[in-house]
C-alpha positions as MATLAB code, in Angstrom:
seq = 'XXXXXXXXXXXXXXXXXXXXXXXXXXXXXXXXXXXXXXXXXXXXXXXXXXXXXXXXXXXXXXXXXXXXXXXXXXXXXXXXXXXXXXXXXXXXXXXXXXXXXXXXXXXXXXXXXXXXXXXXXXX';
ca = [
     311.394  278.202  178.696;
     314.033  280.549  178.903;
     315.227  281.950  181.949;
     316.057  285.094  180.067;
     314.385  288.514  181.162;
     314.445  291.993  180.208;
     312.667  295.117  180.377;
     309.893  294.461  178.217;
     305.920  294.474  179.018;
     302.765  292.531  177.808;
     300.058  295.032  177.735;
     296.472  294.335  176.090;
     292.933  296.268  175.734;
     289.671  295.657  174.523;
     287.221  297.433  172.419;
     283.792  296.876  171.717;
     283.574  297.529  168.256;
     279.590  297.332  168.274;
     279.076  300.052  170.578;
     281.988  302.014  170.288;
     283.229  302.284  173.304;
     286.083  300.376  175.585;
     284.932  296.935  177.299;
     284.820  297.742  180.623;
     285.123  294.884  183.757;
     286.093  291.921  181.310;
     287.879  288.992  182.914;
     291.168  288.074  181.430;
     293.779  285.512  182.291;
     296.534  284.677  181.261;
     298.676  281.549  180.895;
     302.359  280.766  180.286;
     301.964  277.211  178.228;
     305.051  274.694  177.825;
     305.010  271.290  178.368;
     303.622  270.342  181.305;
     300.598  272.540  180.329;
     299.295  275.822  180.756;
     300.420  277.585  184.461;
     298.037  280.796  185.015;
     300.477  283.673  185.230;
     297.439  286.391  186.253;
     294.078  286.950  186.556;
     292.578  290.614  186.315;
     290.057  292.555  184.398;
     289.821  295.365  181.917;
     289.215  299.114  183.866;
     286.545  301.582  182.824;
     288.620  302.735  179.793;
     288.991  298.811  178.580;
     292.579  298.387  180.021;
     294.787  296.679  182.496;
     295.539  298.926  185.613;
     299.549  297.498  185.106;
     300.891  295.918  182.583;
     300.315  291.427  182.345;
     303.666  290.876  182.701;
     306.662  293.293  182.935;
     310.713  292.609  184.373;
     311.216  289.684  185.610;
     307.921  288.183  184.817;
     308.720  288.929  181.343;
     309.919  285.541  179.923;
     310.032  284.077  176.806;
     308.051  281.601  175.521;
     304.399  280.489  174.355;
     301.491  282.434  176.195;
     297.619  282.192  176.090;
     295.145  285.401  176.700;
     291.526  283.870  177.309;
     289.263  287.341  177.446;
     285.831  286.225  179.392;
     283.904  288.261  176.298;
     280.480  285.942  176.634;
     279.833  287.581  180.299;
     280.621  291.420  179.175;
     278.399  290.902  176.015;
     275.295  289.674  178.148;
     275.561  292.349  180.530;
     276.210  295.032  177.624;
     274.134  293.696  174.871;
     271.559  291.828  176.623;
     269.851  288.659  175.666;
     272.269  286.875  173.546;
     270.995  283.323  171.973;
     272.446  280.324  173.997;
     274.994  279.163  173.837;
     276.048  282.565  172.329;
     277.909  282.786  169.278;
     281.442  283.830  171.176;
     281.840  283.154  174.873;
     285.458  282.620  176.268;
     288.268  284.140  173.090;
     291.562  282.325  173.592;
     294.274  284.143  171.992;
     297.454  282.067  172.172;
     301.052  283.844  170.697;
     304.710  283.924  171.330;
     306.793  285.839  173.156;
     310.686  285.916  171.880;
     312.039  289.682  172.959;
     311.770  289.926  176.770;
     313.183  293.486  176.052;
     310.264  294.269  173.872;
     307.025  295.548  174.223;
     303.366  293.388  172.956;
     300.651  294.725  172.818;
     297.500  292.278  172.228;
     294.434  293.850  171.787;
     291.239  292.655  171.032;
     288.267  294.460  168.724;
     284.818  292.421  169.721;
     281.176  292.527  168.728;
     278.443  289.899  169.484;
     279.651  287.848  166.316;
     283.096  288.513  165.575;
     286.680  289.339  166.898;
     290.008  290.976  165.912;
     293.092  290.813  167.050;
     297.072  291.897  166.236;
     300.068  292.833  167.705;
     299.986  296.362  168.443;
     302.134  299.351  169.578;
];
């Protein structure tokens, strides 16, 4: 891991594609991996409009290096879409991705439905 910082910020949101609307309340954490494991950097949930209230990681918390974004989808699409078979078809969504501009900006969002995700590196 580099000990290199910068300006840059981690931001993500999620949308459920299904409904149309933002995910509100999901859990999401995320983890800084290298190689003694994975060290949980934060733990927070999306607001009303499917958003973090600040961004993940910004200054000095903005290192480089290999990150994973597990987004708690299984317990937002029970309480949104109701009975979902068990075990349902998506539950926990790890998202794992690089992070090599500490000056830049990454965006991760996630598109979900009961039986399928997206995901990219957005603006």
């Amino acid at each position: 891991m580099s000990s290199q910082y910068g300006g840059g910020r981690l931001t993500t949101h999620v949308l459920d594609t299904s409904n149309g609307r933002p995910a509100a309340r999901m859990r999401i954490v995320l983890s800084h991996l290298d190689t003694g494991g994975a060290r949980v950097v934060i733990e927070t949930q999306t607001n009303l409009d499917g958003r973090c209230d600040a961004p993940l990681l910004s200054g000095p918390t903005m290192v480089t290096g290999r990150y994973e974004l597990v987004f708690h989808a299984g317990a937002y699409l029970r309480r949104e879409h109701g009975e979902l078979p068990e075990p349902a078809f998506l539950d926990d969504i790890p998202i794992r991705f690089g992070i090599a501009d500490p000056n830049a900006h990454y965006h991760v969002p996630l598109l979900i439905s009961p039986y399928g995700y997206s995901t990219y590196r957005g603006s």
